[in-house]
Amino acid sequence: MKISILQALVLLYFLATLGFGFYRRSGKDVSSFLFAGRRLTIPALIATLVSTWYGGILEIGRFSYENGIVTWIIFGVFYYIAALLFLKFIAPKIIESNIPTIPELFQRSFGKWPALIAIICVILMTTPAPYLKILADLFNHVWDISKFVALLLGAGLSLTYAFTGGFSAVVRTDKLQFVLMFMGFALILSASYFQYGGIEFLKTNTPDYAFQIPGNFNWTFIFVWGFIALITFIDPGFYQRTFSGNS
């Protein structure tokens, strides 16, 4: 059976991901398995946050295509402001409190039932369903296998290295994906520029509002998205990664 270049590249990516994931087993204690022993460094923190926080890429691509540069405000500026506020005011409190999870914080502050509600909310917020769907679509496109089988395969691979290496394995694979993400952005940008041209090509082939702010939206709609970005304050991924550092 012949393997195309695309199939070889995707296969190489998954083998590299598994290699990073299985590189080292996690310690058996809770701190090592869930929080990498609380030894997460700043570069690792940045890499793992970027790799996990930059979700919804397909939707952002569609939104940018249809609405133009106002997307940078809606899905960019607001979220970076929220992240900076989190870094300034919330992250130090998480480290000082020594409370590892949001549900445990609720239990200590409000009791058992609010903690159970917090658990349900965390599960809903962190569901990997969109990412598994994208992974299944990728498998389906590259190898032409059914999406159900692709879904099981993708979930199985991810769970295997996560259960083996714990959060440290997730961080290692996130570092790899961080590098590949920006390499991919650079390749796509350069290829698009040389094949189609730069800003002038875009202005010629897009609606007028694509390069205007607020574009075809009103400011009320845009600022509503600004409040939605504040969900960063209760993002379990941010909480876990912040707690995994010790300073």
PDB file of C-alpha atoms in Angstrom:
ATOM      1  CA  MET A   1       0.000   0.000   0.000  1.00  0.00           C
ATOM      2  CA  LYS A   2       1.419   3.364  -1.038  1.00  0.00           C
ATOM      3  CA  ILE A   3       1.471   6.167   1.501  1.00  0.00           C
ATOM      4  CA  SER A   4       1.054   9.713   0.252  1.00  0.00           C
ATOM      5  CA  ILE A   5       3.201  12.589   1.478  1.00  0.00           C
ATOM      6  CA  LEU A   6       0.233  13.953   3.446  1.00  0.00           C
ATOM      7  CA  GLN A   7      -0.349  10.597   5.127  1.00  0.00           C
ATOM      8  CA  ALA A   8       3.347  10.276   5.938  1.00  0.00           C
ATOM      9  CA  LEU A   9       3.471  13.747   7.505  1.00  0.00           C
ATOM     10  CA  VAL A  10       0.373  13.165   9.633  1.00  0.00           C
ATOM     11  CA  LEU A  11       1.662   9.729  10.669  1.00  0.00           C
ATOM     12  CA  LEU A  12       5.013  11.257  11.609  1.00  0.00           C
ATOM     13  CA  TYR A  13       3.219  13.883  13.682  1.00  0.00           C
ATOM     14  CA  PHE A  14       1.257  11.286  15.634  1.00  0.00           C
ATOM     15  CA  LEU A  15       4.311   9.104  16.188  1.00  0.00           C
ATOM     16  CA  ALA A  16       6.204  12.143  17.490  1.00  0.00           C
ATOM     17  CA  THR A  17       3.281  13.047  19.755  1.00  0.00           C
ATOM     18  CA  LEU A  18       3.138   9.526  21.167  1.00  0.00           C
ATOM     19  CA  GLY A  19       6.906   9.526  21.599  1.00  0.00           C
ATOM     20  CA  PHE A  20       6.763  12.741  23.618  1.00  0.00           C
ATOM     21  CA  GLY A  21       3.800  11.405  25.575  1.00  0.00           C
ATOM     22  CA  PHE A  22       5.394   8.074  26.502  1.00  0.00           C
ATOM     23  CA  TYR A  23       8.882   9.495  27.044  1.00  0.00           C
ATOM     24  CA  ARG A  24       8.588   9.232  30.806  1.00  0.00           C
ATOM     25  CA  ARG A  25       6.022   7.760  33.177  1.00  0.00           C
ATOM     26  CA  SER A  26       4.421  10.008  35.739  1.00  0.00           C
ATOM     27  CA  GLY A  27       5.001   9.629  39.453  1.00  0.00           C
ATOM     28  CA  LYS A  28       2.294   7.774  41.352  1.00  0.00           C
ATOM     29  CA  ASP A  29       1.364  10.633  43.683  1.00  0.00           C
ATOM     30  CA  VAL A  30      -1.459  13.035  42.834  1.00  0.00           C
ATOM     31  CA  SER A  31       0.790  16.087  42.578  1.00  0.00           C
ATOM     32  CA  SER A  32       3.023  14.433  39.974  1.00  0.00           C
ATOM     33  CA  PHE A  33       0.169  12.972  37.930  1.00  0.00           C
ATOM     34  CA  LEU A  34      -2.172  15.976  37.868  1.00  0.00           C
ATOM     35  CA  PHE A  35       0.190  18.917  38.356  1.00  0.00           C
ATOM     36  CA  ALA A  36       3.609  17.743  37.093  1.00  0.00           C
ATOM     37  CA  GLY A  37       4.923  17.911  40.643  1.00  0.00           C
ATOM     38  CA  ARG A  38       4.218  21.661  40.636  1.00  0.00           C
ATOM     39  CA  ARG A  39       7.470  22.231  38.741  1.00  0.00           C
ATOM     40  CA  LEU A  40       6.016  23.820  35.611  1.00  0.00           C
ATOM     41  CA  THR A  41       8.384  26.470  34.229  1.00  0.00           C
ATOM     42  CA  ILE A  42       7.378  29.697  32.469  1.00  0.00           C
ATOM     43  CA  PRO A  43       8.290  28.458  28.925  1.00  0.00           C
ATOM     44  CA  ALA A  44       6.368  25.224  29.515  1.00  0.00           C
ATOM     45  CA  LEU A  45       3.426  27.182  30.938  1.00  0.00           C
ATOM     46  CA  ILE A  46       3.293  29.416  27.861  1.00  0.00           C
ATOM     47  CA  ALA A  47       3.547  26.479  25.455  1.00  0.00           C
ATOM     48  CA  THR A  48       0.842  24.419  27.132  1.00  0.00           C
ATOM     49  CA  LEU A  49      -1.514  27.390  27.545  1.00  0.00           C
ATOM     50  CA  VAL A  50      -1.162  28.449  23.922  1.00  0.00           C
ATOM     51  CA  SER A  51      -1.660  24.896  22.651  1.00  0.00           C
ATOM     52  CA  THR A  52      -4.832  24.384  24.673  1.00  0.00           C
ATOM     53  CA  TRP A  53      -6.280  27.909  24.842  1.00  0.00           C
ATOM     54  CA  TYR A  54      -6.162  28.478  21.086  1.00  0.00           C
ATOM     55  CA  GLY A  55      -9.190  26.294  20.510  1.00  0.00           C
ATOM     56  CA  GLY A  56     -11.927  26.773  17.967  1.00  0.00           C
ATOM     57  CA  ILE A  57      -9.455  27.401  15.157  1.00  0.00           C
ATOM     58  CA  LEU A  58     -11.895  26.262  12.486  1.00  0.00           C
ATOM     59  CA  GLU A  59     -14.604  28.607  13.748  1.00  0.00           C
ATOM     60  CA  ILE A  60     -12.175  31.518  14.060  1.00  0.00           C
ATOM     61  CA  GLY A  61     -11.023  30.887  10.499  1.00  0.00           C
ATOM     62  CA  ARG A  62     -14.618  30.935   9.271  1.00  0.00           C
ATOM     63  CA  PHE A  63     -15.409  34.046  11.317  1.00  0.00           C
ATOM     64  CA  SER A  64     -12.352  35.869   9.956  1.00  0.00           C
ATOM     65  CA  TYR A  65     -13.232  34.890   6.400  1.00  0.00           C
ATOM     66  CA  GLU A  66     -16.771  36.229   6.754  1.00  0.00           C
ATOM     67  CA  ASN A  67     -16.202  39.299   8.961  1.00  0.00           C
ATOM     68  CA  GLY A  68     -12.621  40.485   8.508  1.00  0.00           C
ATOM     69  CA  ILE A  69     -10.163  42.033  10.944  1.00  0.00           C
ATOM     70  CA  VAL A  70     -12.778  42.767  13.599  1.00  0.00           C
ATOM     71  CA  THR A  71     -12.151  39.124  14.529  1.00  0.00           C
ATOM     72  CA  TRP A  72      -8.847  40.261  16.066  1.00  0.00           C
ATOM     73  CA  ILE A  73     -10.809  42.271  18.624  1.00  0.00           C
ATOM     74  CA  ILE A  74     -13.544  39.720  19.301  1.00  0.00           C
ATOM     75  CA  PHE A  75     -11.331  36.634  19.562  1.00  0.00           C
ATOM     76  CA  GLY A  76      -7.993  38.322  20.208  1.00  0.00           C
ATOM     77  CA  VAL A  77      -7.779  41.590  22.125  1.00  0.00           C
ATOM     78  CA  PHE A  78     -10.521  40.778  24.638  1.00  0.00           C
ATOM     79  CA  TYR A  79      -9.062  37.383  25.472  1.00  0.00           C
ATOM     80  CA  TYR A  80      -5.562  38.783  25.906  1.00  0.00           C
ATOM     81  CA  ILE A  81      -6.899  41.463  28.250  1.00  0.00           C
ATOM     82  CA  ALA A  82      -8.666  38.735  30.231  1.00  0.00           C
ATOM     83  CA  ALA A  83      -5.457  36.675  30.343  1.00  0.00           C
ATOM     84  CA  LEU A  84      -3.432  39.649  31.596  1.00  0.00           C
ATOM     85  CA  LEU A  85      -6.006  40.356  34.310  1.00  0.00           C
ATOM     86  CA  PHE A  86      -5.894  36.678  35.284  1.00  0.00           C
ATOM     87  CA  LEU A  87      -2.094  36.829  35.468  1.00  0.00           C
ATOM     88  CA  LYS A  88      -2.108  40.005  37.552  1.00  0.00           C
ATOM     89  CA  PHE A  89      -4.889  39.373  40.054  1.00  0.00           C
ATOM     90  CA  ILE A  90      -5.946  35.708  40.067  1.00  0.00           C
ATOM     91  CA  ALA A  91      -2.825  33.623  39.427  1.00  0.00           C
ATOM     92  CA  PRO A  92      -1.014  34.789  42.606  1.00  0.00           C
ATOM     93  CA  LYS A  93      -4.081  33.900  44.693  1.00  0.00           C
ATOM     94  CA  ILE A  94      -4.235  30.397  43.183  1.00  0.00           C
ATOM     95  CA  ILE A  95      -0.609  29.739  44.086  1.00  0.00           C
ATOM     96  CA  GLU A  96      -0.943  31.214  47.584  1.00  0.00           C
ATOM     97  CA  SER A  97      -4.188  29.384  48.396  1.00  0.00           C
ATOM     98  CA  ASN A  98      -2.667  25.946  47.733  1.00  0.00           C
ATOM     99  CA  ILE A  99      -6.098  24.719  46.594  1.00  0.00           C
ATOM    100  CA  PRO A 100      -5.559  22.495  43.527  1.00  0.00           C
ATOM    101  CA  THR A 101      -8.956  22.615  41.788  1.00  0.00           C
ATOM    102  CA  ILE A 102     -11.955  24.876  41.337  1.00  0.00           C
ATOM    103  CA  PRO A 103     -14.422  22.327  42.834  1.00  0.00           C
ATOM    104  CA  GLU A 104     -12.231  22.005  45.947  1.00  0.00           C
ATOM    105  CA  LEU A 105     -12.180  25.787  46.230  1.00  0.00           C
ATOM    106  CA  PHE A 106     -15.988  25.767  46.125  1.00  0.00           C
ATOM    107  CA  GLN A 107     -16.168  22.974  48.695  1.00  0.00           C
ATOM    108  CA  ARG A 108     -13.988  24.821  51.178  1.00  0.00           C
ATOM    109  CA  SER A 109     -15.796  28.107  50.628  1.00  0.00           C
ATOM    110  CA  PHE A 110     -19.436  27.094  50.108  1.00  0.00           C
ATOM    111  CA  GLY A 111     -19.905  23.405  50.916  1.00  0.00           C
ATOM    112  CA  LYS A 112     -20.545  20.096  49.168  1.00  0.00           C
ATOM    113  CA  TRP A 113     -23.460  20.921  46.849  1.00  0.00           C
ATOM    114  CA  PRO A 114     -21.881  24.004  45.270  1.00  0.00           C
ATOM    115  CA  ALA A 115     -18.753  21.882  44.777  1.00  0.00           C
ATOM    116  CA  LEU A 116     -20.781  19.236  42.929  1.00  0.00           C
ATOM    117  CA  ILE A 117     -22.268  21.921  40.692  1.00  0.00           C
ATOM    118  CA  ALA A 118     -18.750  23.224  40.066  1.00  0.00           C
ATOM    119  CA  ILE A 119     -17.642  19.709  39.061  1.00  0.00           C
ATOM    120  CA  ILE A 120     -20.437  19.503  36.489  1.00  0.00           C
ATOM    121  CA  CYS A 121     -19.565  22.939  35.113  1.00  0.00           C
ATOM    122  CA  VAL A 122     -15.872  22.041  34.875  1.00  0.00           C
ATOM    123  CA  ILE A 123     -16.690  18.834  32.987  1.00  0.00           C
ATOM    124  CA  LEU A 124     -18.869  20.752  30.535  1.00  0.00           C
ATOM    125  CA  MET A 125     -16.245  23.466  30.057  1.00  0.00           C
ATOM    126  CA  THR A 126     -13.382  21.048  29.483  1.00  0.00           C
ATOM    127  CA  THR A 127     -15.112  18.511  27.277  1.00  0.00           C
ATOM    128  CA  PRO A 128     -12.747  17.482  24.475  1.00  0.00           C
ATOM    129  CA  ALA A 129     -15.611  16.798  22.069  1.00  0.00           C
ATOM    130  CA  PRO A 130     -14.767  19.605  19.568  1.00  0.00           C
ATOM    131  CA  TYR A 131     -11.112  18.575  19.438  1.00  0.00           C
ATOM    132  CA  LEU A 132     -11.948  14.893  19.032  1.00  0.00           C
ATOM    133  CA  LYS A 133     -14.329  15.859  16.225  1.00  0.00           C
ATOM    134  CA  ILE A 134     -11.547  17.773  14.457  1.00  0.00           C
ATOM    135  CA  LEU A 135      -9.163  14.848  14.976  1.00  0.00           C
ATOM    136  CA  ALA A 136     -11.734  12.414  13.578  1.00  0.00           C
ATOM    137  CA  ASP A 137     -12.250  14.656  10.545  1.00  0.00           C
ATOM    138  CA  LEU A 138      -8.477  14.705  10.023  1.00  0.00           C
ATOM    139  CA  PHE A 139      -8.230  10.906  10.163  1.00  0.00           C
ATOM    140  CA  ASN A 140     -11.237  10.615   7.866  1.00  0.00           C
ATOM    141  CA  HIS A 141      -9.762  13.030   5.330  1.00  0.00           C
ATOM    142  CA  VAL A 142      -6.245  11.578   5.311  1.00  0.00           C
ATOM    143  CA  TRP A 143      -6.972   7.850   5.546  1.00  0.00           C
ATOM    144  CA  ASP A 144     -10.632   7.701   4.475  1.00  0.00           C
ATOM    145  CA  ILE A 145     -11.739   5.749   7.535  1.00  0.00           C
ATOM    146  CA  SER A 146     -15.151   6.141   9.114  1.00  0.00           C
ATOM    147  CA  LYS A 147     -15.512   9.048  11.524  1.00  0.00           C
ATOM    148  CA  PHE A 148     -16.671   6.768  14.332  1.00  0.00           C
ATOM    149  CA  VAL A 149     -13.563   4.589  14.061  1.00  0.00           C
ATOM    150  CA  ALA A 150     -11.424   7.722  13.711  1.00  0.00           C
ATOM    151  CA  LEU A 151     -13.037   9.156  16.845  1.00  0.00           C
ATOM    152  CA  LEU A 152     -12.267   6.020  18.851  1.00  0.00           C
ATOM    153  CA  LEU A 153      -8.716   5.902  17.514  1.00  0.00           C
ATOM    154  CA  GLY A 154      -7.994   9.542  18.334  1.00  0.00           C
ATOM    155  CA  ALA A 155      -9.509   9.308  21.814  1.00  0.00           C
ATOM    156  CA  GLY A 156      -7.637   6.076  22.498  1.00  0.00           C
ATOM    157  CA  LEU A 157      -4.270   7.516  21.523  1.00  0.00           C
ATOM    158  CA  SER A 158      -4.750  10.658  23.614  1.00  0.00           C
ATOM    159  CA  LEU A 159      -6.012   8.824  26.680  1.00  0.00           C
ATOM    160  CA  THR A 160      -3.217   6.251  26.525  1.00  0.00           C
ATOM    161  CA  TYR A 161      -0.330   8.678  26.847  1.00  0.00           C
ATOM    162  CA  ALA A 162      -2.255  10.941  29.248  1.00  0.00           C
ATOM    163  CA  PHE A 163      -2.930   8.057  31.649  1.00  0.00           C
ATOM    164  CA  THR A 164       0.656   6.850  31.340  1.00  0.00           C
ATOM    165  CA  GLY A 165       2.542  10.115  31.674  1.00  0.00           C
ATOM    166  CA  GLY A 166       0.006  12.281  33.464  1.00  0.00           C
ATOM    167  CA  PHE A 167       0.027  16.051  33.120  1.00  0.00           C
ATOM    168  CA  SER A 168       3.763  16.023  32.374  1.00  0.00           C
ATOM    169  CA  ALA A 169       3.042  14.031  29.206  1.00  0.00           C
ATOM    170  CA  VAL A 170       0.370  16.538  28.208  1.00  0.00           C
ATOM    171  CA  VAL A 171       2.831  19.399  28.691  1.00  0.00           C
ATOM    172  CA  ARG A 172       5.491  17.632  26.607  1.00  0.00           C
ATOM    173  CA  THR A 173       3.090  17.066  23.724  1.00  0.00           C
ATOM    174  CA  ASP A 174       1.829  20.636  24.061  1.00  0.00           C
ATOM    175  CA  LYS A 175       5.394  21.888  23.579  1.00  0.00           C
ATOM    176  CA  LEU A 176       5.612  19.931  20.328  1.00  0.00           C
ATOM    177  CA  GLN A 177       2.249  21.228  19.170  1.00  0.00           C
ATOM    178  CA  PHE A 178       3.230  24.794  20.087  1.00  0.00           C
ATOM    179  CA  VAL A 179       6.216  24.593  17.736  1.00  0.00           C
ATOM    180  CA  LEU A 180       4.212  22.924  14.970  1.00  0.00           C
ATOM    181  CA  MET A 181       1.381  25.454  15.291  1.00  0.00           C
ATOM    182  CA  PHE A 182       3.599  28.425  14.610  1.00  0.00           C
ATOM    183  CA  MET A 183       5.561  26.601  11.937  1.00  0.00           C
ATOM    184  CA  GLY A 184       2.229  25.874  10.271  1.00  0.00           C
ATOM    185  CA  PHE A 185       1.133  29.498  10.533  1.00  0.00           C
ATOM    186  CA  ALA A 186       4.419  30.645   8.992  1.00  0.00           C
ATOM    187  CA  LEU A 187       4.198  28.127   6.136  1.00  0.00           C
ATOM    188  CA  ILE A 188       0.573  28.975   5.339  1.00  0.00           C
ATOM    189  CA  LEU A 189       1.248  32.720   5.478  1.00  0.00           C
ATOM    190  CA  SER A 190       4.302  32.536   3.229  1.00  0.00           C
ATOM    191  CA  ALA A 191       2.653  30.133   0.772  1.00  0.00           C
ATOM    192  CA  SER A 192      -0.452  32.329   0.558  1.00  0.00           C
ATOM    193  CA  TYR A 193       1.642  35.449   0.044  1.00  0.00           C
ATOM    194  CA  PHE A 194       3.717  33.999  -2.778  1.00  0.00           C
ATOM    195  CA  GLN A 195       0.732  32.355  -4.479  1.00  0.00           C
ATOM    196  CA  TYR A 196      -1.858  35.115  -4.155  1.00  0.00           C
ATOM    197  CA  GLY A 197      -0.119  38.296  -3.007  1.00  0.00           C
ATOM    198  CA  GLY A 198      -0.295  40.537   0.040  1.00  0.00           C
ATOM    199  CA  ILE A 199      -2.661  43.159   1.427  1.00  0.00           C
ATOM    200  CA  GLU A 200      -3.625  44.536  -1.977  1.00  0.00           C
ATOM    201  CA  PHE A 201      -4.861  41.110  -3.098  1.00  0.00           C
ATOM    202  CA  LEU A 202      -6.960  40.807   0.053  1.00  0.00           C
ATOM    203  CA  LYS A 203      -8.451  44.286  -0.329  1.00  0.00           C
ATOM    204  CA  THR A 204      -9.336  43.573  -3.942  1.00  0.00           C
ATOM    205  CA  ASN A 205     -10.997  40.237  -3.214  1.00  0.00           C
ATOM    206  CA  THR A 206     -12.833  40.929   0.041  1.00  0.00           C
ATOM    207  CA  PRO A 207     -15.809  43.130   0.982  1.00  0.00           C
ATOM    208  CA  ASP A 208     -15.089  46.693   2.124  1.00  0.00           C
ATOM    209  CA  TYR A 209     -16.025  45.943   5.737  1.00  0.00           C
ATOM    210  CA  ALA A 210     -13.346  43.223   5.986  1.00  0.00           C
ATOM    211  CA  PHE A 211     -10.689  45.864   6.725  1.00  0.00           C
ATOM    212  CA  GLN A 212     -12.901  48.121   8.828  1.00  0.00           C
ATOM    213  CA  ILE A 213     -13.631  48.222  12.539  1.00  0.00           C
ATOM    214  CA  PRO A 214     -16.311  47.543  13.717  1.00  0.00           C
ATOM    215  CA  GLY A 215     -16.934  46.085  10.257  1.00  0.00           C
ATOM    216  CA  ASN A 216     -20.477  44.872   9.735  1.00  0.00           C
ATOM    217  CA  PHE A 217     -21.134  44.669  13.505  1.00  0.00           C
ATOM    218  CA  ASN A 218     -22.089  47.299  16.054  1.00  0.00           C
ATOM    219  CA  TRP A 219     -20.030  48.031  19.160  1.00  0.00           C
ATOM    220  CA  THR A 220     -22.662  46.551  21.473  1.00  0.00           C
ATOM    221  CA  PHE A 221     -22.295  43.170  19.800  1.00  0.00           C
ATOM    222  CA  ILE A 222     -18.499  43.412  19.989  1.00  0.00           C
ATOM    223  CA  PHE A 223     -18.438  44.320  23.690  1.00  0.00           C
ATOM    224  CA  VAL A 224     -20.750  41.407  24.496  1.00  0.00           C
ATOM    225  CA  TRP A 225     -17.960  39.184  23.192  1.00  0.00           C
ATOM    226  CA  GLY A 226     -15.629  41.076  25.500  1.00  0.00           C
ATOM    227  CA  PHE A 227     -17.629  39.905  28.506  1.00  0.00           C
ATOM    228  CA  ILE A 228     -17.670  36.356  27.150  1.00  0.00           C
ATOM    229  CA  ALA A 229     -13.858  36.463  27.124  1.00  0.00           C
ATOM    230  CA  LEU A 230     -13.939  36.849  30.913  1.00  0.00           C
ATOM    231  CA  ILE A 231     -14.719  33.132  31.090  1.00  0.00           C
ATOM    232  CA  THR A 232     -10.924  32.894  31.149  1.00  0.00           C
ATOM    233  CA  PHE A 233     -11.132  33.718  34.872  1.00  0.00           C
ATOM    234  CA  ILE A 234     -12.812  30.370  35.575  1.00  0.00           C
ATOM    235  CA  ASP A 235     -11.082  28.302  32.912  1.00  0.00           C
ATOM    236  CA  PRO A 236     -10.027  24.995  34.562  1.00  0.00           C
ATOM    237  CA  GLY A 237      -7.090  24.758  32.151  1.00  0.00           C
ATOM    238  CA  PHE A 238      -5.729  28.091  33.340  1.00  0.00           C
ATOM    239  CA  TYR A 239      -6.310  27.105  36.965  1.00  0.00           C
ATOM    240  CA  GLN A 240      -4.536  23.742  36.664  1.00  0.00           C
ATOM    241  CA  ARG A 241      -1.566  25.160  34.783  1.00  0.00           C
ATOM    242  CA  THR A 242      -1.203  28.063  37.196  1.00  0.00           C
ATOM    243  CA  PHE A 243      -1.323  25.743  40.196  1.00  0.00           C
ATOM    244  CA  SER A 244       1.252  23.489  38.524  1.00  0.00           C
ATOM    245  CA  GLY A 245       3.834  26.258  38.851  1.00  0.00           C
ATOM    246  CA  ASN A 246       5.293  27.191  42.198  1.00  0.00           C
ATOM    247  CA  SER A 247       5.962  30.885  41.652  1.00  0.00           C
TER     248      SER A 247
END
